[in-house]
CSV table of C-alpha atoms and ligand atoms in Angstrom, one decimal:
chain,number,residue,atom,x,y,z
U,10,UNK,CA,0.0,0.0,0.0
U,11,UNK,CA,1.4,3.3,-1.1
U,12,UNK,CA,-0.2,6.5,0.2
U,13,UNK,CA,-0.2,9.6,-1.9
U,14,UNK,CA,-0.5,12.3,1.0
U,15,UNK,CA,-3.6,14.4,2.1
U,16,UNK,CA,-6.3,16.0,0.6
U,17,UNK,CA,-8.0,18.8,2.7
U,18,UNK,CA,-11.7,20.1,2.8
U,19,UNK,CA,-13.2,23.0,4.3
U,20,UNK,CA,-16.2,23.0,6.8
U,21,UNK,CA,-18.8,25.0,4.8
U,22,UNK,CA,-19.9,26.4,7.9
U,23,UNK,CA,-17.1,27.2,10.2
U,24,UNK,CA,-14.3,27.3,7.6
U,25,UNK,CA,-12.6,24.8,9.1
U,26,UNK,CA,-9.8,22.6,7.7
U,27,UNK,CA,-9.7,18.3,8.0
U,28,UNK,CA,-7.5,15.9,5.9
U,29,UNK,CA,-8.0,12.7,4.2
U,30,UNK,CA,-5.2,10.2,2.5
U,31,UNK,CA,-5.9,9.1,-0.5
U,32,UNK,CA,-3.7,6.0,-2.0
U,33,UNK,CA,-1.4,5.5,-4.5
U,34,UNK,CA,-2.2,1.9,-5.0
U,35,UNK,CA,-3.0,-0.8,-2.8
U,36,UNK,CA,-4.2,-4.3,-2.8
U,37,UNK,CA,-6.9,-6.5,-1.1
U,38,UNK,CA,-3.7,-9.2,0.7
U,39,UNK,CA,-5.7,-10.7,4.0
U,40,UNK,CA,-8.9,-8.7,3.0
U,41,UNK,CA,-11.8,-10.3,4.4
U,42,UNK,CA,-15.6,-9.6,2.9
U,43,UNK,CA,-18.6,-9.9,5.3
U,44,UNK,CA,-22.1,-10.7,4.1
U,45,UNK,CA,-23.3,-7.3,4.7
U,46,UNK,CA,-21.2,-6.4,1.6
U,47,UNK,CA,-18.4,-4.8,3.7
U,48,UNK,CA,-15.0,-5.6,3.1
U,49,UNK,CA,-12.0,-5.4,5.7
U,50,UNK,CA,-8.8,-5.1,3.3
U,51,UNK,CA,-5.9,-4.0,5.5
U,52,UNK,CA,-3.7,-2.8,2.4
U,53,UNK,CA,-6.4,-1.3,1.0
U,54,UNK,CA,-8.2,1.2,3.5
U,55,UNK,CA,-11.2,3.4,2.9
U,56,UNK,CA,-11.6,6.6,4.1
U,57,UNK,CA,-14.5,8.9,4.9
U,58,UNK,CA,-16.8,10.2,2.0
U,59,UNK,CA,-18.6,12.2,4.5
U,60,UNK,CA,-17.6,13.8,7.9
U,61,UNK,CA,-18.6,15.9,11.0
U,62,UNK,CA,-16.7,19.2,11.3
U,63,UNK,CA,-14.8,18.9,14.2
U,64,UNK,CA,-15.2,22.4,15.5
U,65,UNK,CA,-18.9,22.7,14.9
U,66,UNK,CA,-20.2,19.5,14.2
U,67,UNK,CA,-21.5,20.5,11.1
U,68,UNK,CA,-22.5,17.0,8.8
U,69,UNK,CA,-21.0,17.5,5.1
U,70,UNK,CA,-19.6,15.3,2.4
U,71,UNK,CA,-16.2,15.2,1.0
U,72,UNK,CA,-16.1,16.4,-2.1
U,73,UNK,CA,-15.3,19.0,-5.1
U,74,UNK,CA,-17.7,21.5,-3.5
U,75,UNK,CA,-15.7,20.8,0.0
U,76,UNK,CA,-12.4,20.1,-1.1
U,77,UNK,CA,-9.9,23.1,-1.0
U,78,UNK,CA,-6.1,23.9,-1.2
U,79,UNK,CA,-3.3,22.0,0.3
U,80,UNK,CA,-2.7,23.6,3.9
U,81,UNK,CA,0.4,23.6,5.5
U,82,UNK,CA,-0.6,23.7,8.9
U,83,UNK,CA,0.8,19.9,10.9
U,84,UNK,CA,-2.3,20.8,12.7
U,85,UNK,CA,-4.9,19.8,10.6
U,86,UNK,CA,-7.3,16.6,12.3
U,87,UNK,CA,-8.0,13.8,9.8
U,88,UNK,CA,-12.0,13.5,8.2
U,89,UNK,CA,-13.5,10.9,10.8
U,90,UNK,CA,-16.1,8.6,9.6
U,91,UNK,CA,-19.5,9.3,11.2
U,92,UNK,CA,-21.0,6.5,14.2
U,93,UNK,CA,-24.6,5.4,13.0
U,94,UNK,CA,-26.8,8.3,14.7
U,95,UNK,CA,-24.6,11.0,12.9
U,96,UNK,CA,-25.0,8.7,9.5
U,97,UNK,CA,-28.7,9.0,10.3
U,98,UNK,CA,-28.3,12.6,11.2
U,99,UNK,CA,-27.0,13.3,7.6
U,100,UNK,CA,-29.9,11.8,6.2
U,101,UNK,CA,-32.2,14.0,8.5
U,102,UNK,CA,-30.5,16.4,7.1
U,103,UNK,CA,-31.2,15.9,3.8
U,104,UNK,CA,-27.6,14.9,2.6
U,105,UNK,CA,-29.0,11.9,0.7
U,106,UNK,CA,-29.8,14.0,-2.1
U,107,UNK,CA,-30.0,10.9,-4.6
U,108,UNK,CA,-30.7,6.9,-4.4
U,109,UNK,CA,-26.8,6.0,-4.7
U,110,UNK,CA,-26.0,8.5,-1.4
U,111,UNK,CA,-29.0,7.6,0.6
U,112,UNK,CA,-28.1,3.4,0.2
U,113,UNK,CA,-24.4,4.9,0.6
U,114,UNK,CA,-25.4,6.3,4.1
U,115,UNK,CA,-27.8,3.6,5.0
U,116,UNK,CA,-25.7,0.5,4.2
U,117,UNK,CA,-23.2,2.6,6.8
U,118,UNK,CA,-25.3,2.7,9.5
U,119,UNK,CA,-25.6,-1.3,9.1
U,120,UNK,CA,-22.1,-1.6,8.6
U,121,UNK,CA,-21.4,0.6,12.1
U,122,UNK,CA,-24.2,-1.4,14.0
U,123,UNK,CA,-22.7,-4.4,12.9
U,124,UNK,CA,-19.1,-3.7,13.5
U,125,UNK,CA,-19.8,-4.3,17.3
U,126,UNK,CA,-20.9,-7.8,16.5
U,127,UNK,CA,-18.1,-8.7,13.9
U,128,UNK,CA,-15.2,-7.0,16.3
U,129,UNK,CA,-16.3,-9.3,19.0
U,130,UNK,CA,-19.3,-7.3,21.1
U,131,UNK,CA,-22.7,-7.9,21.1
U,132,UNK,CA,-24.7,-6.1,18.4
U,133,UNK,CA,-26.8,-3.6,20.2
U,134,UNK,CA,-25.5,-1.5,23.4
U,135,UNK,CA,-28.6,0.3,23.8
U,136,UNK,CA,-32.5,0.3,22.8
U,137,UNK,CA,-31.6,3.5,20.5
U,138,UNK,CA,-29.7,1.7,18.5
U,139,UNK,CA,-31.5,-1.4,18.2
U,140,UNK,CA,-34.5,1.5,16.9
U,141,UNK,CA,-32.2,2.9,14.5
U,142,UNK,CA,-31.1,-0.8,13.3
U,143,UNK,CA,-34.8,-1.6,12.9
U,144,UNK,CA,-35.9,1.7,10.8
U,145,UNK,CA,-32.9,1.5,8.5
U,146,UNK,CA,-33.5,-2.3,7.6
U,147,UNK,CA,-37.0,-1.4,7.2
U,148,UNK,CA,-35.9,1.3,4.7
U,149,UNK,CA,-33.1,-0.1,2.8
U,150,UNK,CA,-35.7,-2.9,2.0
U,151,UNK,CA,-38.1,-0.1,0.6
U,152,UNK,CA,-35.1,1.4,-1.5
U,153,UNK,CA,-33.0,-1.6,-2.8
U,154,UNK,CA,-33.6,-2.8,-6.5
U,155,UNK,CA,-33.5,-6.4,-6.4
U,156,UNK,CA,-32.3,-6.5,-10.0
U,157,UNK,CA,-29.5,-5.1,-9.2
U,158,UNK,CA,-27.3,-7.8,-8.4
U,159,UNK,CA,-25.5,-6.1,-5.4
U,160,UNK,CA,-28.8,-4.9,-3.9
U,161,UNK,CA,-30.2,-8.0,-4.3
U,162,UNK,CA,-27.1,-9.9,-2.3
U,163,UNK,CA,-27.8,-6.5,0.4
U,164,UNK,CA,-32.0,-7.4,0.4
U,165,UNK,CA,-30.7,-11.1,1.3
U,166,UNK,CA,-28.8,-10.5,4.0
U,167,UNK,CA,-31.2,-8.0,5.4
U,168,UNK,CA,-34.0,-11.2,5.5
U,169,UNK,CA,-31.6,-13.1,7.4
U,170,UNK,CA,-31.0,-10.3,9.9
U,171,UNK,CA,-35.0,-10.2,10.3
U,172,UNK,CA,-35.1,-14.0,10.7
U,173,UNK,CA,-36.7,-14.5,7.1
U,174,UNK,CA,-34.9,-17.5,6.4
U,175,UNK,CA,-36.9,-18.5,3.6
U,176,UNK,CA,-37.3,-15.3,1.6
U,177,UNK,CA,-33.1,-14.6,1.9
U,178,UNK,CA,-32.7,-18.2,0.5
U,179,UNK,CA,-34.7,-17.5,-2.5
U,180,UNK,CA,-33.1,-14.9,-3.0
U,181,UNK,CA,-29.5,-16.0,-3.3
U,182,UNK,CA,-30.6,-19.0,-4.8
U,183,UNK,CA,-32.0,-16.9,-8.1
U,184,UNK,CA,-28.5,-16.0,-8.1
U,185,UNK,CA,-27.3,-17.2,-11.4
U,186,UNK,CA,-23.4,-16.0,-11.9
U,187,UNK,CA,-21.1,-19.1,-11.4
U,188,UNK,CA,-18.3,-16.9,-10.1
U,189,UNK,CA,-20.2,-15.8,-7.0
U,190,UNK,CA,-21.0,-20.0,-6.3
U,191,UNK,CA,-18.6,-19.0,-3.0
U,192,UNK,CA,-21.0,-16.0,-1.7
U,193,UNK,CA,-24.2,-18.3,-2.2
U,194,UNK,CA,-22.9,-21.5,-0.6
U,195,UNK,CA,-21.5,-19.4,2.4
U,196,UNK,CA,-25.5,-17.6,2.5
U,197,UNK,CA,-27.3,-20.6,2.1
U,198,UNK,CA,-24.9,-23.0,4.9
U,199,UNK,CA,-25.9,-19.6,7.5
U,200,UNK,CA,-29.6,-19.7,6.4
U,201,UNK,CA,-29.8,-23.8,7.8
U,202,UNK,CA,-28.0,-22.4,10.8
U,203,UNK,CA,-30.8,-19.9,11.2
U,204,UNK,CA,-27.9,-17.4,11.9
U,205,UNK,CA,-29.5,-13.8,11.8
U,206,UNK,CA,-25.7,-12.3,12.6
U,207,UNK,CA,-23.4,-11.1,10.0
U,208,UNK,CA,-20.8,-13.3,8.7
U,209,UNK,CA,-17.1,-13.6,7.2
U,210,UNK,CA,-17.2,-15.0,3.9
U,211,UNK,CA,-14.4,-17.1,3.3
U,212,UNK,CA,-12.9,-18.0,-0.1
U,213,UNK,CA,-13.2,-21.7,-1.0
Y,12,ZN,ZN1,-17.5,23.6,11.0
């Protein structure tokens, strides 16, 4: 993994400054891929697409509009990612101004939640969250395309988290692309489990 430097962005509210690496080139060595789509690749990070100003909290994306001038200053904080409420604040806010930003956000807020449960704690701390978990499934189900094959994998995984075993196996099982025989084998052996809690998927 080779990192290129920073780029910087500009609270539009405050004016304030926060970096962001971006990479030369990397590569997905030890990456692991969960079933709700997110992948873990430790020579390939991600980085924040959308941030919280850390002087006055403001919610705004990372982006041409936001992106300004290298700065000089060492003292610049790096772009956090947001925790799940702050995801949800953004789109309170209206910052999913289009389908592909508001599953963006949304599959975020299931990837936070669910980053307790695959980094070893259990999956909800608190009843807010388990309210928040609950509205956003509902809504992702409401917005995903399931002839989209991606969205469709996403709607399947969402089934299992609900408990509906039967509906997620259907699902994968449409499935037709031989390459992605791996995905649907390690879907369907977690669906006869009954397992509701996301899952590594591990190459055969
Ligand atoms: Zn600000």
């Amino acid at each position: 993994m080779i990192l290129g430097g920073d780029d910087y962005f500009e609270c539009p509210v405050c004016n304030t400054f926060v970096s962001r690496p971006f990479l030369l080139s990397g590569n997905t060595f030890k990456a692991r891929l969960y079933s709700d789509g997110k992948k873990d690749a430790p020579m390939l990070p991600e980085f924040p697409a959308i941030t919280k100003c850390p002087n006055c909290y403001h919610i705004y994306w990372l982006n041409a509009n936001t992106k300004c001038e290298k700065q000089n200053s060492e003292q610049i904080p790096n772009a956090e990612f947001l925790s799940a409420f702050d995801l949800q604040r953004a789109i309170d806010e209206g910052l999913a101004s289009n389908r592909e930003n508001d599953i963006y956000l949304r599959q975020r807020i299931l990837w936070t939640i669910n980053d307790r449960f695959r980094y070893g704690f259990s999956l909800f701390n608190d009843y807010e969250t388990r309210v928040l978990w609950d509205s956003n499934q509902l809504r992702l189900l409401a917005i995903l395309d399931e002839n989209q094959l991606n969205e469709k994998i996403l709607i399947a995984e969402i089934c299992r988290n609900m408990g509906a075993f039967s509906k997620s196996r259907d699902l994968i099982s449409s499935i037709e692309h031989n390459d992605l025989d791996w995905v649907k084998a390690a879907f369907i052996e977690n669906i006869d489990k009954r397992n509701k809690n996301v899952f590594e998927i591990k190459l055969l």
